[in-house]
Short mmCIF file of C-alpha atoms in Angstrom, two decimals:
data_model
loop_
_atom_site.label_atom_id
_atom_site.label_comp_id
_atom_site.label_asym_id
_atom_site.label_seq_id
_atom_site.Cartn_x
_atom_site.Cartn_y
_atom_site.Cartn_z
CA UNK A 224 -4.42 36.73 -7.19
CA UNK A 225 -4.33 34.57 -4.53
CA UNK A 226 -7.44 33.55 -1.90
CA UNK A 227 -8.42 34.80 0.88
CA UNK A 228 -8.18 31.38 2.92
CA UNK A 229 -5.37 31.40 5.26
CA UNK A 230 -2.79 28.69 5.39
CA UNK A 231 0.23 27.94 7.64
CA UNK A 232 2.96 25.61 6.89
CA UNK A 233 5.03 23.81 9.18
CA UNK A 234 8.44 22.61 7.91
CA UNK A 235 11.53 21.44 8.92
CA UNK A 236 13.97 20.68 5.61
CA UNK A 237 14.13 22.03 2.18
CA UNK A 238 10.37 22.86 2.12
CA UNK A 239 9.81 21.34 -1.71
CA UNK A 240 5.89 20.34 -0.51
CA UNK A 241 6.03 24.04 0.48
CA UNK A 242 7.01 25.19 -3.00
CA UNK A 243 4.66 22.90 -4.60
CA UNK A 244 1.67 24.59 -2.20
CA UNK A 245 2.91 27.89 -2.98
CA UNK A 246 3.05 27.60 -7.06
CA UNK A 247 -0.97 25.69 -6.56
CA UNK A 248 -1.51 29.22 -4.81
CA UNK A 249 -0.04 31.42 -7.35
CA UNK A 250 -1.46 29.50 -10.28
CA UNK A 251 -5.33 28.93 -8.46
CA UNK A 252 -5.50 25.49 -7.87
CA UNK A 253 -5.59 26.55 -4.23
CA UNK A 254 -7.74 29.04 -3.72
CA UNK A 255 -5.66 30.08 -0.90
CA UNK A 256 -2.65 32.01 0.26
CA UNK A 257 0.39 30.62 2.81
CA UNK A 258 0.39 33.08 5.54
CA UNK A 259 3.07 31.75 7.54
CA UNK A 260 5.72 29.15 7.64
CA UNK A 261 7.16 27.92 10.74
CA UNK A 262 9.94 26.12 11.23
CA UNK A 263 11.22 23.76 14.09
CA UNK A 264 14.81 24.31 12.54
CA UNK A 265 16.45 27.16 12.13
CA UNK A 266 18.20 26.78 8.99
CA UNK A 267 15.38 25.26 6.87
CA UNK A 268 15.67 26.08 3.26
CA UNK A 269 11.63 26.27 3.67
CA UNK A 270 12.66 29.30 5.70
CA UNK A 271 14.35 31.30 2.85
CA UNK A 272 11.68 29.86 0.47
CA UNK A 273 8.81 31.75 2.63
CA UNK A 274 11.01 35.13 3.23
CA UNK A 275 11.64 35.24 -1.05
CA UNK A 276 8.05 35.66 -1.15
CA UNK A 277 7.73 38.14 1.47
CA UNK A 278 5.86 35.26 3.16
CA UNK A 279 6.26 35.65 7.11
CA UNK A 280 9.11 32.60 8.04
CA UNK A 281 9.42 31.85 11.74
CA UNK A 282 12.17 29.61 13.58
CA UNK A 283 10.06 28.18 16.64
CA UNK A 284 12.57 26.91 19.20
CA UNK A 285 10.91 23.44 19.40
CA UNK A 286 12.60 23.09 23.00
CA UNK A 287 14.64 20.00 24.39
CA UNK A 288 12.46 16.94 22.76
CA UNK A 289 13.88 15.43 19.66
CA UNK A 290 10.33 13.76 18.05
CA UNK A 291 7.97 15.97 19.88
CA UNK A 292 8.11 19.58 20.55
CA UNK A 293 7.68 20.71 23.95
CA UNK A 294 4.32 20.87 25.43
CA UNK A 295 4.93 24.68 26.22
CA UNK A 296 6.39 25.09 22.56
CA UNK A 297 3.46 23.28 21.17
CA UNK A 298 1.48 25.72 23.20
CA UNK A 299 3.22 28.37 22.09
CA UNK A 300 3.14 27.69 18.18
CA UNK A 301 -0.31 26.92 18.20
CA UNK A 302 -0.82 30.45 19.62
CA UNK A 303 1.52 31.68 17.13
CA UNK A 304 -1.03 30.13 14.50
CA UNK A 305 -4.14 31.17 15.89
CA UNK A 306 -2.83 34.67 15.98
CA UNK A 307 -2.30 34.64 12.21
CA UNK A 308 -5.78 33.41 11.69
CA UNK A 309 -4.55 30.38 9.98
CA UNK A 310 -7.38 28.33 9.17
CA UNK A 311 -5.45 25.21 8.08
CA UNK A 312 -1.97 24.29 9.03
CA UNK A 313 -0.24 21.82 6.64
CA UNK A 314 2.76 19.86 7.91
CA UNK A 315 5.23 19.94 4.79
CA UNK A 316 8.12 17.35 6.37
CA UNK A 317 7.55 18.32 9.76
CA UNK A 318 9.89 15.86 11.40
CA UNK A 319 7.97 16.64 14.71
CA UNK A 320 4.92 14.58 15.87
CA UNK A 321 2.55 16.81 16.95
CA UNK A 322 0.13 16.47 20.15
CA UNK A 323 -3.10 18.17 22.22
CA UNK A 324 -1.90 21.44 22.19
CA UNK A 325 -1.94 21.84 18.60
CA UNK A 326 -4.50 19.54 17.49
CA UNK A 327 -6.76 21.39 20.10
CA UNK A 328 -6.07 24.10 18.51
CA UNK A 329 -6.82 23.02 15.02
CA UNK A 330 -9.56 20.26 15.19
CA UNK A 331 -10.06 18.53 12.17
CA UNK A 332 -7.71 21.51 10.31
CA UNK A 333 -4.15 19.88 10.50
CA UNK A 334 -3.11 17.86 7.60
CA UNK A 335 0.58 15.89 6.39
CA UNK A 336 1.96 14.24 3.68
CA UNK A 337 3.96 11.24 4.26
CA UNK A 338 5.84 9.10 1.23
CA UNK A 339 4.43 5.94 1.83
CA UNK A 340 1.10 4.11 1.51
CA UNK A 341 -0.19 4.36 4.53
CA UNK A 342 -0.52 1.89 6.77
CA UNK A 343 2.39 0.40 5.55
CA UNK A 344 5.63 2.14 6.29
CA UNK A 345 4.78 5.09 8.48
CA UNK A 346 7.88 6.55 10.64
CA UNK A 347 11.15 7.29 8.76
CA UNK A 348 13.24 6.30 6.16
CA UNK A 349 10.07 5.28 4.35
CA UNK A 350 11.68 4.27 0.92
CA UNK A 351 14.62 2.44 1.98
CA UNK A 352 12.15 0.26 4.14
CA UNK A 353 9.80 -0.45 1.17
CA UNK A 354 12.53 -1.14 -1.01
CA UNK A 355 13.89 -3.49 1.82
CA UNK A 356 10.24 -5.13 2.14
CA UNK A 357 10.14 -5.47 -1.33
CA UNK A 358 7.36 -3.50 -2.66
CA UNK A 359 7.13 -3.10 -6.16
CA UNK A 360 4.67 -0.36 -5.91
CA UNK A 361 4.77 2.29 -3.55
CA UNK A 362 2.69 5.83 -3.42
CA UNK A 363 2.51 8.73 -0.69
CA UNK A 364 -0.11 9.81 1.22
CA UNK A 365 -2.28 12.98 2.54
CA UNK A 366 -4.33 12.76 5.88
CA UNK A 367 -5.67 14.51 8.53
CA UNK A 368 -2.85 14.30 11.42
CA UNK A 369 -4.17 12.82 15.00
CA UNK A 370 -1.48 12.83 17.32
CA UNK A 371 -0.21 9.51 15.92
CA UNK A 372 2.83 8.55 13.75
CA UNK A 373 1.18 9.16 10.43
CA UNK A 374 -2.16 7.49 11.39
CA UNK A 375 -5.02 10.15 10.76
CA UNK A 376 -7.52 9.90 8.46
CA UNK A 377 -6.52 9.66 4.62
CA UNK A 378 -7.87 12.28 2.51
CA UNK A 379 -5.89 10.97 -0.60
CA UNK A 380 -3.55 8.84 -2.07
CA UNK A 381 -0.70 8.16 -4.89
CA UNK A 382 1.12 5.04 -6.12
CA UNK A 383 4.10 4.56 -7.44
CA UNK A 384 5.77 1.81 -9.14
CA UNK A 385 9.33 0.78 -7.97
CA UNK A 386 11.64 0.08 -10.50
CA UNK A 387 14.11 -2.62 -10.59
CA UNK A 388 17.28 -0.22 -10.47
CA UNK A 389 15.41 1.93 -7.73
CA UNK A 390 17.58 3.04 -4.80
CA UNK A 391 16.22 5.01 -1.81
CA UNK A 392 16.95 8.60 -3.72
CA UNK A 393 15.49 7.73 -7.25
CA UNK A 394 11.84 6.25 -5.81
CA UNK A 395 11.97 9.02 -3.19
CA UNK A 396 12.33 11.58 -6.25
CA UNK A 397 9.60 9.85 -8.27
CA UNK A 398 6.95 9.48 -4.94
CA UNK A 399 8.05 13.57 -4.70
CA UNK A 400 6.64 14.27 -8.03
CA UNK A 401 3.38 12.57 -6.76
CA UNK A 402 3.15 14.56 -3.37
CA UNK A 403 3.85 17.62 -5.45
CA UNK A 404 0.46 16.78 -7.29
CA UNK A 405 -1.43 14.97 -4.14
CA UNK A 406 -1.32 18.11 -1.45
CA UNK A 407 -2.78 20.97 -3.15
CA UNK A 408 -5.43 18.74 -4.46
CA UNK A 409 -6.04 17.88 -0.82
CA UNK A 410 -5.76 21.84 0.44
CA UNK A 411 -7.99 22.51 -2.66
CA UNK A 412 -10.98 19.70 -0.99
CA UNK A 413 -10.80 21.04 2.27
CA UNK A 414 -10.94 24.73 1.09
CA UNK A 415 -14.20 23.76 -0.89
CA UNK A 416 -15.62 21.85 2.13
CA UNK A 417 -15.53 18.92 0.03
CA UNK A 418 -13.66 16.69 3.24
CA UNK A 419 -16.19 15.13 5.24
CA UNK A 420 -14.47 13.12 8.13
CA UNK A 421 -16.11 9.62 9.64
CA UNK A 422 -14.34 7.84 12.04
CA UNK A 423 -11.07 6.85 10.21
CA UNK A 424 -12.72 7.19 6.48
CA UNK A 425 -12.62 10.87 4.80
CA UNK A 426 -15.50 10.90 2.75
CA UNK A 427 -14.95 13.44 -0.26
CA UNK A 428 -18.14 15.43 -1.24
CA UNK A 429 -19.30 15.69 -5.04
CA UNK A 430 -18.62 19.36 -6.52
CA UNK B 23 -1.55 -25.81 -27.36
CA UNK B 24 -0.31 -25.75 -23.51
CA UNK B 25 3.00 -25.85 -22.49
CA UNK B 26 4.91 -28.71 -20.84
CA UNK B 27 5.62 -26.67 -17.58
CA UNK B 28 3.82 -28.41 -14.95
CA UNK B 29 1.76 -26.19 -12.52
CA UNK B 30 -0.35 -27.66 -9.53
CA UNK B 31 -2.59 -24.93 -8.01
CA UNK B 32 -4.84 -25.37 -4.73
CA UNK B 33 -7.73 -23.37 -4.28
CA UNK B 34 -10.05 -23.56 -0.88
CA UNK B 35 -12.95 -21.40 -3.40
CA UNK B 36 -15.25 -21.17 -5.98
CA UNK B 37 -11.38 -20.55 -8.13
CA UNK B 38 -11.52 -17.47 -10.18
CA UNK B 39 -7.89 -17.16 -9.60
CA UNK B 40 -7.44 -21.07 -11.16
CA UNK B 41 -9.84 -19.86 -13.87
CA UNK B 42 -7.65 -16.82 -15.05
CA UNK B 43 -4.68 -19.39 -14.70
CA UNK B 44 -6.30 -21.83 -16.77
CA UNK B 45 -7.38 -19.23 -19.43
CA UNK B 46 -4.26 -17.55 -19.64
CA UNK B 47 -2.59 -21.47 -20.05
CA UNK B 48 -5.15 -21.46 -23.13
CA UNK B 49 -4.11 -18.54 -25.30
CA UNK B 50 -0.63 -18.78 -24.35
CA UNK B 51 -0.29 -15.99 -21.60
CA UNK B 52 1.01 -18.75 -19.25
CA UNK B 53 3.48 -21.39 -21.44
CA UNK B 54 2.49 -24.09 -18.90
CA UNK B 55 -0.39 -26.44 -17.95
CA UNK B 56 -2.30 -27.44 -14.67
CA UNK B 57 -1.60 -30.94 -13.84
CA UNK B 58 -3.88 -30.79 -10.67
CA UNK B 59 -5.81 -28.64 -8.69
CA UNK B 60 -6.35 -29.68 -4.91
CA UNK B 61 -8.67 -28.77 -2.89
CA UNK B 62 -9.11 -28.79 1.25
CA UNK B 63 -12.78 -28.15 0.95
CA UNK B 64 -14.36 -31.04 -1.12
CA UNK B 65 -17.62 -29.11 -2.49
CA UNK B 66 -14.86 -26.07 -3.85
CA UNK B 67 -16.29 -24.93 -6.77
CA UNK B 68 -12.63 -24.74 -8.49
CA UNK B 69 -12.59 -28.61 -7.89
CA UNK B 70 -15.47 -28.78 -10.35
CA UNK B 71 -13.90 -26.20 -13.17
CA UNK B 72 -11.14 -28.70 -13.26
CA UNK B 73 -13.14 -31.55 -13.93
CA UNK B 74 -14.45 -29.78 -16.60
CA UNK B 75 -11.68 -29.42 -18.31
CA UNK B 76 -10.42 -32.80 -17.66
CA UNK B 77 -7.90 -31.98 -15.17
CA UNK B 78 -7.04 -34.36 -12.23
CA UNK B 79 -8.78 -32.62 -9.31
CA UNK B 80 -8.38 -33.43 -5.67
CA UNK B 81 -9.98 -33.28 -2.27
CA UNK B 82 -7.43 -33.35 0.16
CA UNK B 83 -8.53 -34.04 3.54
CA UNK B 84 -6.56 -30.93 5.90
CA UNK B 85 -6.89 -32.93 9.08
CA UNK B 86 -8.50 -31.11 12.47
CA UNK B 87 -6.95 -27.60 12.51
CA UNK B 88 -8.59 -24.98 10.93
CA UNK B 89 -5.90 -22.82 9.59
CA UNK B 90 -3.27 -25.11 8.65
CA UNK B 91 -2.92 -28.95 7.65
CA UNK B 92 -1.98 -31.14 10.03
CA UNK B 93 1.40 -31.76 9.31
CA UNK B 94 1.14 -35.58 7.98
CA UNK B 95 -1.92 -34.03 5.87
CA UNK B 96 0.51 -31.51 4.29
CA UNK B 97 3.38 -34.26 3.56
CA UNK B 98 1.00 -35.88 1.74
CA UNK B 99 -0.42 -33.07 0.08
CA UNK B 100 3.11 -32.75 -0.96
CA UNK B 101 3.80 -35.76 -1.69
CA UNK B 102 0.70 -35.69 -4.29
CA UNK B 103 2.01 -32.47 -5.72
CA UNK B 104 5.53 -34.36 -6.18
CA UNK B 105 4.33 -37.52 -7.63
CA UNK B 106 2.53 -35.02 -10.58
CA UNK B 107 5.86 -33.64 -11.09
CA UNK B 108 4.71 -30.20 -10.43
CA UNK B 109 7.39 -27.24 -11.11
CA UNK B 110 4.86 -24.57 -9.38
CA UNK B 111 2.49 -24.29 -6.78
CA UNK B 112 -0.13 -21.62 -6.90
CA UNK B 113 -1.95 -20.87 -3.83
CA UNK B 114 -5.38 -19.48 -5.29
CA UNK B 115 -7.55 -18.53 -2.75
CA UNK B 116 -6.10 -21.08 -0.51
CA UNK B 117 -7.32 -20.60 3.09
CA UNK B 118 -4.68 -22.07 5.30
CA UNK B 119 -0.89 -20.99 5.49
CA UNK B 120 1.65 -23.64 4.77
CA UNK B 121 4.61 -25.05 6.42
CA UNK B 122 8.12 -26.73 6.29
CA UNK B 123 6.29 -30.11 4.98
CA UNK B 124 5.42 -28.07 1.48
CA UNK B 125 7.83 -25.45 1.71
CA UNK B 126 10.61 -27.88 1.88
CA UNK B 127 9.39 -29.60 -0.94
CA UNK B 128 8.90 -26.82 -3.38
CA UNK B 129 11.67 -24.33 -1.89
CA UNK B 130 11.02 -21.35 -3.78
CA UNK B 131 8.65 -22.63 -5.98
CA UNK B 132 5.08 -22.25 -4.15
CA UNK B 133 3.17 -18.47 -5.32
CA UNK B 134 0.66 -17.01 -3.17
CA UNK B 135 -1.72 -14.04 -4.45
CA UNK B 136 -3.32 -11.88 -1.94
CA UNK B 137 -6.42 -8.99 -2.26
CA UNK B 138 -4.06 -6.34 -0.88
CA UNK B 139 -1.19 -3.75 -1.42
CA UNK B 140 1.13 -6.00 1.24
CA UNK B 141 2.23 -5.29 3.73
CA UNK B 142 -0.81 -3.81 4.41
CA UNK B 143 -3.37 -5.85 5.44
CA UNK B 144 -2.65 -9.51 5.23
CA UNK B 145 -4.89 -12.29 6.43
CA UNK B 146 -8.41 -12.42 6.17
CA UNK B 147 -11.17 -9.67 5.60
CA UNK B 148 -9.07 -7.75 3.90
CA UNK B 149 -11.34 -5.36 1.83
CA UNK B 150 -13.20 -4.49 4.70
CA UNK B 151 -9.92 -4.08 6.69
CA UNK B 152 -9.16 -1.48 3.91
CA UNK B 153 -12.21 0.15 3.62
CA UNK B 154 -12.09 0.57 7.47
CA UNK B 155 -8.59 1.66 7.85
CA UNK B 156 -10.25 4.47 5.29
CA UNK B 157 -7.16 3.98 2.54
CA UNK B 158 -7.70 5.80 -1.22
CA UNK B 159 -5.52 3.17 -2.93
CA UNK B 160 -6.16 -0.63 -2.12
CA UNK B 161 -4.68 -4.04 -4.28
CA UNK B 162 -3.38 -7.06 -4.75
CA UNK B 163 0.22 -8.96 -4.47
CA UNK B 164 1.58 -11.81 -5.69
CA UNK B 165 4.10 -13.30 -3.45
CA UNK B 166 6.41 -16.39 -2.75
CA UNK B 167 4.95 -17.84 0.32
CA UNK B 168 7.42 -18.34 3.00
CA UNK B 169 5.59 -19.91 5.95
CA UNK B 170 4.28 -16.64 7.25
CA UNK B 171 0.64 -15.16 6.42
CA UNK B 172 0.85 -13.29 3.37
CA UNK B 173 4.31 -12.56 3.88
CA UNK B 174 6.64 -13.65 1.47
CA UNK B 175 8.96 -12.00 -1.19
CA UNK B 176 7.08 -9.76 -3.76
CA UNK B 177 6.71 -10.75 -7.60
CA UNK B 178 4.06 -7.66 -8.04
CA UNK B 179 1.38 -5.53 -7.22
CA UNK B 180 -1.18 -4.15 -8.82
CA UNK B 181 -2.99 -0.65 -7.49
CA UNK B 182 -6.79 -0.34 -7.16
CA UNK B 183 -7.78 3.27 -6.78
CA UNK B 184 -11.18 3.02 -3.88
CA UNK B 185 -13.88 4.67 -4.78
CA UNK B 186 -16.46 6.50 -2.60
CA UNK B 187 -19.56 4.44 -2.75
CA UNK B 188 -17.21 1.29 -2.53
CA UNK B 189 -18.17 -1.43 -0.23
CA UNK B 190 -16.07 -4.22 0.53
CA UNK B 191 -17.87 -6.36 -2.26
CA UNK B 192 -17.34 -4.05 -4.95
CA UNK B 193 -13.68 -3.23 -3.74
CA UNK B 194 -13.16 -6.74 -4.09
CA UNK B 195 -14.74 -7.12 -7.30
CA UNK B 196 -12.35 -4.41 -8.91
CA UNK B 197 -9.10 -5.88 -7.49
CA UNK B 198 -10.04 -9.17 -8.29
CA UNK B 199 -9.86 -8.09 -12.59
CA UNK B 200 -6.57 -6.81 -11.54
CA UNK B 201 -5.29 -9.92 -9.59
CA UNK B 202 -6.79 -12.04 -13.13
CA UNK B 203 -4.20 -9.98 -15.16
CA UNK B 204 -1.35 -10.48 -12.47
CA UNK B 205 -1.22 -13.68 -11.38
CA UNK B 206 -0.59 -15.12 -14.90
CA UNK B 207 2.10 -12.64 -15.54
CA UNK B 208 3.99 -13.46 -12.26
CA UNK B 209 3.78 -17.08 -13.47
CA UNK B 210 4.99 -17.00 -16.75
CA UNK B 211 8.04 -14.84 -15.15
CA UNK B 212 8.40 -17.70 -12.98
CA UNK B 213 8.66 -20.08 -16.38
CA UNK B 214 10.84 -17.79 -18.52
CA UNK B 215 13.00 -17.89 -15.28
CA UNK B 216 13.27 -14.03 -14.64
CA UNK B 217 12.67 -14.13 -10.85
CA UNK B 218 15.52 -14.13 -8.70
CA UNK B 219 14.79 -13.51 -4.88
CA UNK B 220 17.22 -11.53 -2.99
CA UNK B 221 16.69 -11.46 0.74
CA UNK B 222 13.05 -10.16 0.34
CA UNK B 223 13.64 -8.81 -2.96
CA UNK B 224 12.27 -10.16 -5.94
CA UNK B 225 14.58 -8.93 -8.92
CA UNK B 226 12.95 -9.29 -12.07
CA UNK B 227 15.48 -10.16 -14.84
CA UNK B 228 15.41 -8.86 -18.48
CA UNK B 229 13.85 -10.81 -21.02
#
């Protein structure tokens, strides 16, 4: 039976962080339930995903910006949001940075995954520019999104080793494992009020 | 009973880095033995734990800039290093970056290990940089240096998970076990002759 807090997800490819926050509903490690999932593309397999479950799954035009939505969009979503009572919104590959209308909207309640350790490697094409640095380990990360490219505050953390025959696709399948663990721990935190934000650090709260 | 590889390490510190060198040169761990440690701080405590032990041990004057030698001061310094016939040169907590004079002299054969996941966070501070930035994971590399600060090709990393009362002594404290384990392993890779560098890539050959 799933909880009464209300999440939305925002997604814009196959939505596998989606299905990992969905099966953390269904089996209670979130104490939660996805409300909505929104989509800035209108073919998203997260799409389907959310409509299998009789979950609401909206296309939102994003409008003529291709690494920002438009402010009116962005206006427009957040209202779609608010609407639904979603009390946090969780960017599941979002490939959209997101600005004041949304984070207005949602202070301190927006949160993404990224497959890097952040600060190194935000942006795109994470693993093939780890693997090109060098790194032999490698991890994803959870934070609070701020309007920057991957730059909130982190609420939590994975690592990875590389392996020597890693390409892009095999360490990007391995950090995925990882971020299938890290979110739902992180929804879980911020569901129990356990995230306390300070300046960049997220301090997490003893049970 | 120590190897015959010949390893020359300089240290700016108090050398806990030349200590887990010298330990792991002891029971085998490393199949090698420091010829010389040099130093461009004459009261460096890692000058005196190679006395100790009987090992030639060096103050090396830097000349007047503060973050590198002077470059007659490093031609010297490698000069020193040459006339020891040292194979390796391990950078232990040595506080200025080094230049063509040494690099050209060692090519490839001069380690570096730093108290972070890299790229993240190189030059100095670095525990507090982490603990600022607010990341869950922190580290420590060992690299090739290559001129730059803390920026050469990757032998390994080691993860550090940061935990919530941390402060940037303790932080340090933890990674600094971990870099005691790694920095004798990346060496005795270097002996058995399983690195080969790639571009940026360190490839680490079977045994």
């Amino acid at each position: 039976m799933p909880g009464e807090f209300r999440i939305g997800v925002l997604a814009s490819g196959r939505g596998s962080n989606l299905q990992s926050i969905l099966d953390a509903c269904d089996d209670g490690r979130i104490d939660g339930r996805v409300v909505v999932v929104v989509s800035d593309v209108a073919e998203a397999y997260a799409l389907e995903r959310a409509r299998r479950r009789g979950i609401e799954a909206v296309y939102h035009d994003p409008g003529r910006f291709r690494t920002k939505l438009e402010p009116e969009r962005e206006a427009a979503l957040a209202e779609l949001l608010l609407d639904r009572e979603v009390q946090l919104v969780c960017m599941a590959g979002f490939m959209r940075v997101i600005h004041e209308p949304l984070l207005n909207a949602f202070p301190g309640r927006i949160m993404n995954i990224h497959p890097s350790l952040l600060p190194a490697f935000p942006g795109l094409h994470v693993q093939q520019q780890a693997l090109d640095y060098g790194v032999k380990i490698a991890g994803c990360t959870v934070h609070f999104a701020n309007g920057g490219v991957d730059a909130g505050p982190i609420i939590c953390q994975g690592a990875v080793e590389v392996a020597e025959d890693d390409t892009a696709e095999t360490l990007a399948a391995r950090i995925l494992e990882v971020e299938h663990q890290l979110y739902p721990r992180a929804i879980q935190l911020f569901i129990d009020g356990r995230l306390r934000v300070e300046g960049r650090r997220v301090r997490v709260q003893p049970e």
